[in-house]
C-alpha cells in the first residue's frame, strides 16, 4: 500500500483523492470481519455504521481543504451541490461483500467538474489495490498505467455482473441474452469488476440500477484505461442517469453489447 | 503467509497437506493475471495449464513421500485409488475467478481415509489465507481456531452460491425458493465461500453439480468449525455423491434449508 502522494505525480486533486482513499481504508478494515450478531448482519447495520463514519471523515477533510467544493455522498446526502467541483463518495461499495467478509468491496471517490467526472478512484481496502483515472491521462493501477483488453467481439468476451438480483425482469432477460453469447459470464464483483476491466482481465461489465455514487468514479477509471462506459442507450453517465451501465474494453465490443441488449 | 509446519502442531499428514498448499501457491500466482490473448482466456487454456502443472507437482511430492497413498486429481485422474489413504486434489478451484483476475480462487487438498475425508485444506493463493480442518479437531484459519456462526434460522441467514448457471432448472428453482427466504444471498465465491462459512462470516452455502475434488476438502473444514455439510438429501458426501451440497453454520439451519429445498 503506497501513500496518496506516491501514487501520482500530478498532485493537487488526484493526490487529494488518494488521501481520501487512504483515510477510508483503515476505517473500513476496522469494521470488516468483526463478529457481529446475526440480526445485526442481516439488516446491514454494520456496513451502514462503517459507511456513515467513513463518509463523515472524508467530508470533513474535503470541507477543510476545499470549502467551496460540493459533496454528494451515499449516506449524508448533498452539500453545496451547485459548486463547479463536486466530490461523489461511496465509502463502501459492495455492501454484501463487506458484510459477508468477502475482501473485494471498495471505496469509490469521484470528482465532477461542471457535472462531468474528471477524476475517479477505486480503492480496495482489504487488498490495498487502487485504480485512479484522470481526465486525459492513463489510468494507473497501483501507480502503473493499465489498459483494457483488445477484445472486440462479444463471443470472445469475459463478462461480469454483480448479481442477477439487481436487474428488473426485462433487464435480466436482456442481460441473459447478451451474456449467454459471451465466452464466459461471472457474478459477484461490485466496483472490483471495473478495476479488473481497466487492467484487462475481463472485457465487459453490464449492470442495472446503480446510483451516481456507484458509477461516477468508474467513468474516468474506465475511459483512462481505453474502455468505453455509458448507459444502456450509449449516453454519457451523469448525475441524472438511470444507473444502467455498460462498460467494455473496446468501442467495438461496447457497440455490439448495446445492440444485443435491445435485439 | 506462514509455512506449513508453523500452521499446525499435529505434524504428519496435516503438515504435509500444508506443504502441498505451499507448493501450489507460487505456481498458481505465477500464472495469475498474466496478459493472455482473448482466445486463450475464453477457452480456459491458461487455467488448464496452471491446473496441470500444479497438480503434477503435488502428485510428485505425494508419490515421493507416501508411495502407498492413492491420488484423485482434477486433471490427471486417479492412481492407486484403492489405497486406504487417498489424496483428492483441486489445484485451482474457481477457474472463472482465476482466469478473470479475481483473487478469490483456491487450492483444495483433502485426504480420504477408507473413503472418508479426515483432513481438508482450503488455500487462497492471492491472499495467503488458509483453512485446515482435521477429524475431531477445531478447524484453523491462519493457525487460529475458527467457528461457524450461531445462526439457526433461514430468515436470518446470509447465503452464498457460486453462480445460478451451475444449477439445473429444478435446482435453480429450489435454490431460489430457499435463498429468497434468507436475509441475504450473494453470488460468486467457489471454495472461498466455505472458508467464510467456517469463519462465521456467512451462514450457508448451497450448490449443485460439484465434483469430488471440489467438495471433499470442504467437509473437514466445515465440520471442524462446527458446521454441517451434506448432500441435498442430508447424506454424507462421498466419492459417489451427486455433488449437490448444502453447508450450514448450525444443525438447525441445515435442517431448515434441506426441508425448504424440497418444499
Short mmCIF file of C-alpha atoms in Angstrom, two decimals:
data_model
loop_
_atom_site.label_atom_id
_atom_site.label_comp_id
_atom_site.label_asym_id
_atom_site.label_seq_id
_atom_site.Cartn_x
_atom_site.Cartn_y
_atom_site.Cartn_z
CA UNK A 1 0.00 0.00 0.00
CA UNK A 2 1.51 3.27 -1.11
CA UNK A 3 0.51 6.64 0.24
CA UNK A 4 -1.52 9.06 -1.85
CA UNK A 5 1.36 11.25 -2.88
CA UNK A 6 3.47 8.32 -4.07
CA UNK A 7 0.74 7.11 -6.40
CA UNK A 8 0.53 10.11 -8.70
CA UNK A 9 2.82 12.90 -9.71
CA UNK A 10 0.04 15.15 -10.92
CA UNK A 11 -0.50 16.25 -7.36
CA UNK A 12 -3.37 18.50 -6.43
CA UNK A 13 -6.78 16.98 -6.75
CA UNK A 14 -5.59 13.50 -7.74
CA UNK A 15 -3.31 13.32 -4.72
CA UNK A 16 -6.13 14.59 -2.58
CA UNK A 17 -8.45 11.86 -3.88
CA UNK A 18 -5.84 9.27 -2.90
CA UNK A 19 -5.60 10.88 0.53
CA UNK A 20 -9.35 10.37 0.89
CA UNK A 21 -8.88 6.68 -0.04
CA UNK A 22 -6.06 6.37 2.48
CA UNK A 23 -8.30 7.89 5.12
CA UNK A 24 -11.13 5.48 4.34
CA UNK A 25 -9.08 2.29 4.20
CA UNK A 26 -8.17 1.69 7.87
CA UNK A 27 -11.65 2.77 8.93
CA UNK A 28 -13.23 0.22 6.59
CA UNK A 29 -10.88 -2.53 7.74
CA UNK A 30 -11.61 -1.73 11.38
CA UNK A 31 -15.23 -2.72 10.80
CA UNK A 32 -14.55 -5.61 8.39
CA UNK A 33 -14.94 -9.23 9.55
CA UNK A 34 -15.90 -8.26 13.06
CA UNK A 35 -18.02 -10.74 14.96
CA UNK A 36 -21.44 -9.25 14.78
CA UNK A 37 -24.72 -10.81 15.84
CA UNK A 38 -26.80 -12.36 13.08
CA UNK A 39 -29.67 -9.93 13.44
CA UNK A 40 -27.25 -7.04 13.01
CA UNK A 41 -25.60 -8.54 9.94
CA UNK A 42 -28.93 -9.23 8.29
CA UNK A 43 -30.19 -5.66 8.44
CA UNK A 44 -26.84 -4.32 7.18
CA UNK A 45 -26.40 -2.10 10.22
CA UNK A 46 -22.63 -2.76 10.50
CA UNK A 47 -21.99 -1.65 6.97
CA UNK A 48 -24.27 1.33 7.45
CA UNK A 49 -22.33 2.28 10.56
CA UNK A 50 -18.98 1.99 8.79
CA UNK A 51 -20.35 3.76 5.72
CA UNK A 52 -21.50 6.72 7.78
CA UNK A 53 -18.33 7.02 9.82
CA UNK A 54 -16.07 6.87 6.76
CA UNK A 55 -18.16 9.30 4.75
CA UNK A 56 -18.24 11.77 7.64
CA UNK A 57 -14.43 11.65 7.87
CA UNK A 58 -14.00 12.13 4.11
CA UNK A 59 -16.49 15.01 4.07
CA UNK A 60 -14.69 16.72 6.94
CA UNK A 61 -11.38 16.54 5.07
CA UNK A 62 -12.97 17.88 1.87
CA UNK A 63 -14.69 20.73 3.72
CA UNK A 64 -11.46 21.68 5.46
CA UNK A 65 -9.30 21.50 2.33
CA UNK A 66 -11.71 22.73 -0.34
CA UNK A 67 -14.50 24.59 1.45
CA UNK A 68 -16.02 25.79 -1.84
CA UNK A 69 -16.39 22.26 -3.30
CA UNK A 70 -19.68 20.40 -3.25
CA UNK A 71 -20.22 16.86 -1.91
CA UNK A 72 -22.63 14.08 -2.83
CA UNK A 73 -22.37 11.07 -0.54
CA UNK A 74 -24.32 7.85 -0.19
CA UNK A 75 -25.08 8.30 3.48
CA UNK A 76 -25.10 12.01 4.26
CA UNK A 77 -26.68 13.45 1.11
CA UNK A 78 -25.57 16.59 -0.71
CA UNK A 79 -23.92 19.80 0.32
CA UNK A 80 -23.00 22.76 -1.87
CA UNK A 81 -24.11 20.67 -4.86
CA UNK A 82 -24.20 23.66 -7.26
CA UNK A 83 -20.46 24.16 -6.95
CA UNK A 84 -18.40 23.74 -10.15
CA UNK A 85 -16.50 20.96 -8.40
CA UNK A 86 -18.42 18.23 -6.61
CA UNK A 87 -16.99 15.15 -4.87
CA UNK A 88 -19.06 11.99 -5.15
CA UNK A 89 -18.37 9.45 -2.40
CA UNK A 90 -19.27 5.82 -1.78
CA UNK A 91 -17.40 4.80 1.37
CA UNK A 92 -18.25 1.10 0.96
CA UNK A 93 -19.31 -0.15 -2.46
CA UNK A 94 -20.23 -3.82 -2.29
CA UNK A 95 -22.15 -3.88 0.97
CA UNK A 96 -22.97 -7.59 0.60
CA UNK A 97 -19.27 -8.37 0.18
CA UNK A 98 -18.36 -6.20 3.16
CA UNK A 99 -20.92 -7.73 5.47
CA UNK A 100 -20.01 -11.31 4.49
CA UNK A 101 -16.24 -10.97 4.84
CA UNK A 102 -15.52 -11.06 1.10
CA UNK A 103 -12.37 -8.96 0.55
CA UNK A 104 -13.47 -7.35 -2.72
CA UNK A 105 -15.52 -4.37 -1.57
CA UNK A 106 -14.26 -0.90 -2.40
CA UNK A 107 -14.29 2.80 -1.67
CA UNK A 108 -15.29 4.98 -4.61
CA UNK A 109 -14.28 8.61 -4.97
CA UNK A 110 -15.13 10.80 -7.96
CA UNK A 111 -14.68 14.46 -8.74
CA UNK A 112 -17.21 16.11 -11.03
CA UNK A 113 -16.22 19.30 -12.80
CA UNK A 114 -19.28 21.08 -14.16
CA UNK A 115 -21.13 17.80 -13.82
CA UNK A 116 -18.57 15.70 -15.69
CA UNK A 117 -16.49 13.08 -13.82
CA UNK A 118 -12.86 14.08 -14.42
CA UNK A 119 -11.23 12.06 -11.65
CA UNK A 120 -12.12 8.66 -10.24
CA UNK A 121 -10.62 6.34 -7.64
CA UNK A 122 -11.46 2.68 -6.96
CA UNK A 123 -9.74 1.67 -3.72
CA UNK A 124 -9.99 -1.89 -2.39
CA UNK A 125 -9.25 -1.70 1.34
CA UNK A 126 -8.62 -5.41 2.08
CA UNK A 127 -6.08 -5.85 -0.72
CA UNK A 128 -4.67 -2.33 -0.79
CA UNK A 129 -5.21 -2.14 -4.55
CA UNK A 130 -6.05 1.24 -6.08
CA UNK A 131 -7.08 2.37 -9.56
CA UNK A 132 -7.07 6.09 -10.37
CA UNK A 133 -8.39 7.58 -13.58
CA UNK A 134 -7.90 11.23 -14.57
CA UNK A 135 -9.23 13.19 -17.49
CA UNK A 136 -6.89 12.82 -20.47
CA UNK A 137 -4.35 10.66 -18.63
CA UNK A 138 -3.74 6.92 -18.48
CA UNK A 139 -5.46 5.13 -15.64
CA UNK A 140 -3.00 3.92 -13.02
CA UNK A 141 -3.25 0.64 -11.14
CA UNK A 142 -1.01 0.75 -8.09
CA UNK A 143 0.95 3.60 -9.78
CA UNK A 144 1.45 1.82 -13.12
CA UNK A 145 -0.51 2.63 -16.28
CA UNK A 146 -3.05 -0.06 -17.09
CA UNK A 147 -5.09 -0.76 -20.19
CA UNK A 148 -8.25 -2.59 -21.09
CA UNK A 149 -8.03 -5.73 -23.21
CA UNK A 150 -8.16 -5.75 -27.01
CA UNK A 151 -11.35 -7.82 -27.09
CA UNK A 152 -13.67 -6.59 -29.85
CA UNK A 153 -16.20 -9.44 -30.06
CA UNK A 154 -18.88 -10.49 -27.63
CA UNK A 155 -18.25 -14.14 -28.47
CA UNK A 156 -14.72 -13.75 -27.05
CA UNK A 157 -15.67 -11.61 -24.07
CA UNK A 158 -15.46 -12.37 -20.36
CA UNK A 159 -18.48 -10.58 -18.89
CA UNK A 160 -19.20 -9.69 -15.26
CA UNK A 161 -22.23 -8.50 -13.39
CA UNK A 162 -22.68 -8.22 -9.64
CA UNK A 163 -25.95 -10.14 -9.24
CA UNK A 164 -28.95 -11.23 -11.29
CA UNK A 165 -30.98 -9.83 -8.38
CA UNK A 166 -30.01 -6.28 -9.32
CA UNK A 167 -31.91 -6.38 -12.65
CA UNK A 168 -35.60 -5.90 -13.29
CA UNK A 169 -37.37 -8.62 -15.29
CA UNK A 170 -36.80 -7.09 -18.72
CA UNK A 171 -33.24 -6.14 -17.81
CA UNK A 172 -32.37 -9.63 -16.66
CA UNK A 173 -33.76 -11.03 -19.89
CA UNK A 174 -31.59 -8.61 -21.85
CA UNK A 175 -28.52 -9.36 -19.75
CA UNK A 176 -29.12 -13.06 -20.14
CA UNK A 177 -29.46 -12.74 -23.92
CA UNK A 178 -26.20 -10.76 -24.16
CA UNK A 179 -24.11 -12.68 -21.66
CA UNK A 180 -25.15 -16.08 -23.00
CA UNK A 181 -23.45 -15.06 -26.27
CA UNK A 182 -20.23 -14.23 -24.40
CA UNK A 183 -17.31 -16.58 -23.85
CA UNK A 184 -17.95 -16.51 -20.10
CA UNK A 185 -20.06 -14.73 -17.53
CA UNK A 186 -19.40 -14.46 -13.82
CA UNK A 187 -21.41 -13.00 -10.96
CA UNK A 188 -20.17 -11.03 -7.96
CA UNK A 189 -17.81 -8.11 -8.15
CA UNK A 190 -19.27 -4.67 -7.49
CA UNK A 191 -16.66 -1.98 -8.21
CA UNK A 192 -13.86 -4.57 -8.30
CA UNK A 193 -15.20 -5.67 -11.69
CA UNK A 194 -14.37 -2.27 -13.20
CA UNK A 195 -10.83 -2.48 -11.85
CA UNK A 196 -10.45 -5.89 -13.48
CA UNK A 197 -11.81 -4.35 -16.70
CA UNK A 198 -9.34 -1.44 -16.55
CA UNK A 199 -6.48 -3.88 -16.03
CA UNK A 200 -7.50 -6.05 -19.00
CA UNK A 201 -8.52 -9.16 -17.03
CA UNK A 202 -12.18 -9.04 -18.07
CA UNK A 203 -13.80 -7.48 -21.13
CA UNK A 204 -17.17 -6.08 -20.10
CA UNK A 205 -19.43 -5.28 -17.16
CA UNK A 206 -23.20 -4.93 -17.56
CA UNK A 207 -25.29 -3.64 -14.66
CA UNK A 208 -28.60 -2.09 -13.80
CA UNK A 209 -29.87 0.33 -11.18
CA UNK A 210 -26.56 1.74 -9.97
CA UNK A 211 -26.57 5.06 -8.11
CA UNK A 212 -24.38 8.04 -9.06
CA UNK A 213 -22.03 7.29 -6.13
CA UNK A 214 -21.70 3.74 -7.54
CA UNK A 215 -20.83 4.69 -11.11
CA UNK A 216 -19.25 8.17 -11.23
CA UNK A 217 -15.74 7.04 -10.16
CA UNK A 218 -15.86 4.22 -12.72
CA UNK A 219 -16.03 6.63 -15.67
CA UNK A 220 -12.52 8.17 -15.53
CA UNK A 221 -11.02 4.79 -14.50
CA UNK A 222 -12.60 3.00 -17.47
CA UNK A 223 -12.03 5.73 -20.05
CA UNK A 224 -8.44 6.40 -18.98
CA UNK A 225 -7.69 2.70 -19.49
CA UNK A 226 -9.03 2.78 -23.04
CA UNK A 227 -12.50 1.43 -22.36
CA UNK A 228 -15.97 2.77 -23.02
CA UNK A 229 -18.61 3.26 -20.32
CA UNK A 230 -22.13 4.57 -20.93
CA UNK A 231 -25.73 3.93 -20.04
CA UNK A 232 -27.63 1.21 -21.95
CA UNK A 233 -28.56 3.73 -24.67
CA UNK A 234 -24.94 4.72 -25.22
CA UNK A 235 -25.33 8.04 -23.43
CA UNK A 236 -22.70 9.53 -21.14
CA UNK A 237 -23.25 8.85 -17.46
CA UNK A 238 -24.32 11.90 -15.46
CA UNK A 239 -25.99 12.63 -12.13
CA UNK A 240 -29.43 12.10 -13.65
CA UNK A 241 -28.59 8.80 -15.38
CA UNK A 242 -30.88 5.84 -14.76
CA UNK A 243 -27.89 3.85 -13.49
CA UNK A 244 -27.99 1.16 -16.17
CA UNK A 245 -24.31 0.78 -17.08
CA UNK A 246 -22.38 -0.94 -19.88
CA UNK A 247 -18.59 -0.84 -19.67
CA UNK A 248 -16.46 -2.53 -22.30
CA UNK A 249 -12.81 -2.92 -23.21
CA UNK A 250 -13.15 -1.52 -26.75
CA UNK A 251 -15.62 0.64 -28.72
CA UNK A 252 -16.39 -2.35 -30.98
CA UNK A 253 -17.32 -4.61 -28.08
CA UNK A 254 -19.30 -1.83 -26.44
CA UNK A 255 -21.32 -1.26 -29.63
CA UNK A 256 -22.02 -4.98 -30.04
CA UNK A 257 -23.26 -5.24 -26.45
CA UNK A 258 -25.53 -2.19 -26.78
CA UNK A 259 -27.04 -3.64 -29.94
CA UNK A 260 -27.51 -7.08 -28.37
CA UNK A 261 -29.18 -5.60 -25.27
CA UNK A 262 -32.06 -4.40 -27.45
CA UNK A 263 -32.07 -7.20 -30.04
CA UNK B 1 1.80 -16.35 4.85
CA UNK B 2 3.13 -18.94 7.26
CA UNK B 3 4.85 -22.13 6.22
CA UNK B 4 3.12 -25.47 6.57
CA UNK B 5 4.87 -26.51 9.74
CA UNK B 6 4.05 -23.27 11.52
CA UNK B 7 0.35 -23.69 10.85
CA UNK B 8 -0.26 -26.90 12.75
CA UNK B 9 1.39 -28.70 15.59
CA UNK B 10 -0.18 -32.04 14.81
CA UNK B 11 2.53 -32.60 12.24
CA UNK B 12 2.43 -35.60 9.97
CA UNK B 13 -0.33 -35.61 7.40
CA UNK B 14 -1.71 -32.17 8.32
CA UNK B 15 1.71 -30.59 7.94
CA UNK B 16 2.16 -32.43 4.71
CA UNK B 17 -1.17 -31.10 3.38
CA UNK B 18 0.02 -27.57 4.17
CA UNK B 19 3.28 -28.31 2.37
CA UNK B 20 1.23 -29.23 -0.69
CA UNK B 21 -0.61 -25.90 -0.40
CA UNK B 22 2.70 -24.05 -0.06
CA UNK B 23 3.95 -25.82 -3.17
CA UNK B 24 0.84 -24.88 -5.15
CA UNK B 25 0.67 -21.23 -4.13
CA UNK B 26 3.62 -19.67 -6.01
CA UNK B 27 2.85 -21.81 -9.05
CA UNK B 28 -0.74 -20.54 -9.11
CA UNK B 29 0.36 -16.93 -8.66
CA UNK B 30 2.91 -17.29 -11.45
CA UNK B 31 0.06 -17.89 -13.89
CA UNK B 32 -2.43 -15.45 -12.32
CA UNK B 33 -3.20 -12.12 -14.04
CA UNK B 34 -0.80 -12.74 -16.87
CA UNK B 35 -1.57 -10.98 -20.11
CA UNK B 36 -3.06 -13.68 -22.20
CA UNK B 37 -4.77 -13.33 -25.58
CA UNK B 38 -8.56 -13.27 -25.54
CA UNK B 39 -8.95 -16.52 -27.43
CA UNK B 40 -6.78 -18.26 -24.87
CA UNK B 41 -8.67 -16.85 -21.92
CA UNK B 42 -12.02 -17.79 -23.36
CA UNK B 43 -11.24 -21.48 -23.73
CA UNK B 44 -9.76 -21.62 -20.23
CA UNK B 45 -6.43 -22.90 -21.52
CA UNK B 46 -4.35 -20.79 -19.09
CA UNK B 47 -6.14 -22.18 -16.09
CA UNK B 48 -5.90 -25.69 -17.52
CA UNK B 49 -2.17 -25.23 -18.00
CA UNK B 50 -1.68 -23.97 -14.45
CA UNK B 51 -4.01 -26.66 -13.09
CA UNK B 52 -2.00 -29.41 -14.76
CA UNK B 53 1.40 -28.09 -13.73
CA UNK B 54 0.38 -27.62 -10.10
CA UNK B 55 -1.32 -30.99 -9.85
CA UNK B 56 1.70 -32.73 -11.37
CA UNK B 57 3.97 -31.10 -8.78
CA UNK B 58 1.67 -32.05 -5.89
CA UNK B 59 1.34 -35.62 -7.17
CA UNK B 60 5.11 -35.96 -7.44
CA UNK B 61 5.55 -34.84 -3.82
CA UNK B 62 2.84 -37.25 -2.63
CA UNK B 63 4.32 -40.15 -4.58
CA UNK B 64 7.77 -39.44 -3.22
CA UNK B 65 6.64 -39.02 0.40
CA UNK B 66 3.80 -41.54 0.62
CA UNK B 67 4.26 -44.00 -2.26
CA UNK B 68 1.47 -46.24 -0.98
CA UNK B 69 -1.17 -43.47 -0.93
CA UNK B 70 -3.69 -43.05 -3.71
CA UNK B 71 -4.42 -39.83 -5.60
CA UNK B 72 -7.52 -38.41 -7.27
CA UNK B 73 -6.88 -35.17 -9.13
CA UNK B 74 -8.97 -32.95 -11.37
CA UNK B 75 -6.54 -33.00 -14.27
CA UNK B 76 -4.53 -36.21 -14.11
CA UNK B 77 -7.17 -38.69 -12.91
CA UNK B 78 -6.65 -41.43 -10.37
CA UNK B 79 -3.73 -43.53 -9.24
CA UNK B 80 -3.65 -46.24 -6.59
CA UNK B 81 -7.27 -45.32 -5.82
CA UNK B 82 -7.93 -48.49 -3.77
CA UNK B 83 -5.39 -47.43 -1.15
CA UNK B 84 -6.72 -46.83 2.40
CA UNK B 85 -5.45 -43.27 2.12
CA UNK B 86 -6.28 -41.22 -0.95
CA UNK B 87 -5.41 -37.56 -1.61
CA UNK B 88 -8.02 -35.55 -3.51
CA UNK B 89 -6.61 -32.50 -5.27
CA UNK B 90 -8.08 -29.46 -7.00
CA UNK B 91 -5.12 -27.23 -7.88
CA UNK B 92 -7.33 -24.30 -8.91
CA UNK B 93 -10.91 -24.21 -7.66
CA UNK B 94 -12.73 -21.21 -9.10
CA UNK B 95 -11.46 -21.30 -12.65
CA UNK B 96 -13.63 -18.35 -13.68
CA UNK B 97 -12.16 -16.30 -10.84
CA UNK B 98 -8.63 -17.35 -11.75
CA UNK B 99 -8.98 -16.54 -15.44
CA UNK B 100 -10.56 -13.13 -14.77
CA UNK B 101 -8.06 -11.93 -12.19
CA UNK B 102 -10.41 -12.23 -9.21
CA UNK B 103 -8.24 -13.01 -6.16
CA UNK B 104 -10.61 -15.46 -4.52
CA UNK B 105 -9.76 -18.76 -6.23
CA UNK B 106 -8.31 -21.55 -4.14
CA UNK B 107 -6.35 -24.77 -3.98
CA UNK B 108 -8.22 -27.67 -2.38
CA UNK B 109 -6.50 -30.62 -0.75
CA UNK B 110 -8.30 -33.47 1.00
CA UNK B 111 -7.21 -36.75 2.50
CA UNK B 112 -9.65 -39.64 2.46
CA UNK B 113 -9.15 -42.47 4.93
CA UNK B 114 -11.17 -45.51 3.93
CA UNK B 115 -13.24 -43.19 1.75
CA UNK B 116 -13.98 -40.64 4.47
CA UNK B 117 -12.47 -37.13 4.29
CA UNK B 118 -10.46 -36.73 7.52
CA UNK B 119 -8.31 -33.77 6.51
CA UNK B 120 -9.11 -30.79 4.31
CA UNK B 121 -7.28 -27.63 3.27
CA UNK B 122 -8.66 -24.54 1.55
CA UNK B 123 -5.74 -22.36 0.49
CA UNK B 124 -6.29 -18.98 -1.21
CA UNK B 125 -3.06 -18.21 -3.09
CA UNK B 126 -3.62 -14.48 -3.80
CA UNK B 127 -4.40 -13.59 -0.18
CA UNK B 128 -2.28 -16.26 1.53
CA UNK B 129 -5.25 -17.32 3.65
CA UNK B 130 -5.53 -20.99 4.65
CA UNK B 131 -8.20 -23.02 6.41
CA UNK B 132 -7.35 -26.53 7.61
CA UNK B 133 -9.85 -28.99 9.05
CA UNK B 134 -8.90 -32.26 10.71
CA UNK B 135 -11.02 -35.08 12.02
CA UNK B 136 -12.01 -34.37 15.65
CA UNK B 137 -10.06 -31.11 15.87
CA UNK B 138 -11.05 -27.47 15.55
CA UNK B 139 -10.66 -26.00 12.09
CA UNK B 140 -7.83 -23.48 11.95
CA UNK B 141 -7.87 -20.27 9.92
CA UNK B 142 -4.34 -18.94 9.58
CA UNK B 143 -3.37 -21.06 12.62
CA UNK B 144 -6.20 -19.87 14.86
CA UNK B 145 -9.30 -21.94 15.68
CA UNK B 146 -12.37 -20.64 13.88
CA UNK B 147 -16.06 -21.36 14.32
CA UNK B 148 -19.21 -21.09 12.26
CA UNK B 149 -21.86 -18.55 13.26
CA UNK B 150 -24.70 -19.27 15.67
CA UNK B 151 -27.37 -18.66 13.02
CA UNK B 152 -30.21 -21.16 13.38
CA UNK B 153 -32.88 -19.60 11.15
CA UNK B 154 -33.04 -19.26 7.40
CA UNK B 155 -34.72 -15.86 7.78
CA UNK B 156 -31.54 -14.60 9.48
CA UNK B 157 -29.07 -16.37 7.20
CA UNK B 158 -26.52 -14.91 4.76
CA UNK B 159 -26.47 -17.43 1.91
CA UNK B 160 -23.89 -17.87 -0.86
CA UNK B 161 -23.77 -19.78 -4.09
CA UNK B 162 -21.18 -19.52 -6.84
CA UNK B 163 -23.48 -18.99 -9.82
CA UNK B 164 -27.09 -19.55 -10.87
CA UNK B 165 -25.57 -21.06 -14.02
CA UNK B 166 -24.33 -24.08 -12.03
CA UNK B 167 -27.86 -25.31 -11.24
CA UNK B 168 -30.22 -27.30 -13.44
CA UNK B 169 -33.73 -25.89 -13.90
CA UNK B 170 -35.33 -27.67 -10.95
CA UNK B 171 -32.28 -26.99 -8.77
CA UNK B 172 -32.31 -23.28 -9.53
CA UNK B 173 -36.00 -23.14 -8.66
CA UNK B 174 -35.27 -24.85 -5.34
CA UNK B 175 -32.29 -22.60 -4.63
CA UNK B 176 -34.35 -19.54 -5.46
CA UNK B 177 -37.16 -20.66 -3.17
CA UNK B 178 -34.75 -21.23 -0.28
CA UNK B 179 -32.49 -18.23 -0.74
CA UNK B 180 -35.36 -15.80 -1.24
CA UNK B 181 -36.39 -16.66 2.35
CA UNK B 182 -32.89 -15.82 3.61
CA UNK B 183 -31.77 -12.46 4.96
CA UNK B 184 -29.35 -12.10 2.03
CA UNK B 185 -27.98 -14.06 -0.90
CA UNK B 186 -24.81 -13.36 -2.82
CA UNK B 187 -23.28 -14.95 -5.90
CA UNK B 188 -19.62 -15.72 -6.62
CA UNK B 189 -17.30 -17.46 -4.24
CA UNK B 190 -16.31 -21.03 -5.11
CA UNK B 191 -14.33 -22.58 -2.25
CA UNK B 192 -13.82 -19.17 -0.64
CA UNK B 193 -17.48 -19.30 0.44
CA UNK B 194 -16.79 -22.32 2.65
CA UNK B 195 -13.89 -20.53 4.30
CA UNK B 196 -16.18 -17.59 5.05
CA UNK B 197 -18.70 -20.08 6.46
CA UNK B 198 -16.07 -21.74 8.68
CA UNK B 199 -15.03 -18.32 10.00
CA UNK B 200 -18.61 -17.31 10.81
CA UNK B 201 -18.96 -14.54 8.21
CA UNK B 202 -21.73 -16.24 6.25
CA UNK B 203 -24.26 -18.83 7.37
CA UNK B 204 -24.87 -21.22 4.47
CA UNK B 205 -23.69 -22.28 1.03
CA UNK B 206 -25.98 -24.13 -1.39
CA UNK B 207 -24.53 -25.57 -4.58
CA UNK B 208 -25.17 -28.11 -7.30
CA UNK B 209 -23.03 -30.32 -9.51
CA UNK B 210 -19.74 -30.09 -7.64
CA UNK B 211 -17.11 -32.74 -8.28
CA UNK B 212 -15.39 -34.77 -5.51
CA UNK B 213 -12.23 -32.66 -5.88
CA UNK B 214 -14.46 -29.57 -5.35
CA UNK B 215 -16.19 -30.74 -2.17
CA UNK B 216 -14.04 -33.29 -0.31
CA UNK B 217 -11.73 -30.72 1.32
CA UNK B 218 -14.74 -28.68 2.42
CA UNK B 219 -16.07 -31.46 4.67
CA UNK B 220 -13.38 -31.46 7.42
CA UNK B 221 -13.10 -27.64 7.23
CA UNK B 222 -16.85 -27.17 7.71
CA UNK B 223 -17.35 -29.88 10.33
CA UNK B 224 -14.27 -28.91 12.35
CA UNK B 225 -15.66 -25.37 12.57
CA UNK B 226 -18.98 -26.61 13.96
CA UNK B 227 -20.96 -26.59 10.73
CA UNK B 228 -22.87 -29.28 8.88
CA UNK B 229 -22.22 -30.25 5.27
CA UNK B 230 -24.13 -32.92 3.33
CA UNK B 231 -25.77 -33.58 0.00
CA UNK B 232 -29.28 -32.21 -0.63
CA UNK B 233 -30.80 -35.34 0.95
CA UNK B 234 -28.79 -34.93 4.14
CA UNK B 235 -26.41 -37.76 3.26
CA UNK B 236 -22.69 -37.65 3.94
CA UNK B 237 -20.57 -36.58 1.00
CA UNK B 238 -18.53 -39.39 -0.56
CA UNK B 239 -16.75 -40.09 -3.85
CA UNK B 240 -20.00 -41.25 -5.45
CA UNK B 241 -22.10 -38.24 -4.29
CA UNK B 242 -24.09 -36.33 -6.90
CA UNK B 243 -22.25 -33.15 -5.92
CA UNK B 244 -25.28 -31.24 -4.70
CA UNK B 245 -24.04 -29.65 -1.49
CA UNK B 246 -25.64 -27.85 1.45
CA UNK B 247 -23.32 -26.43 4.09
CA UNK B 248 -24.69 -24.55 7.09
CA UNK B 249 -23.45 -22.95 10.28
CA UNK B 250 -25.67 -24.99 12.63
CA UNK B 251 -27.67 -28.25 12.51
CA UNK B 252 -30.91 -26.27 12.90
CA UNK B 253 -30.21 -24.05 9.91
CA UNK B 254 -29.04 -27.04 7.87
CA UNK B 255 -32.28 -28.92 8.62
CA UNK B 256 -34.41 -25.90 7.70
CA UNK B 257 -32.60 -25.50 4.37
CA UNK B 258 -32.94 -29.19 3.48
CA UNK B 259 -36.65 -29.04 4.19
CA UNK B 260 -37.12 -25.82 2.21
CA UNK B 261 -35.22 -27.25 -0.79
CA UNK B 262 -37.96 -29.84 -1.24
CA UNK B 263 -40.93 -27.80 -0.02
#
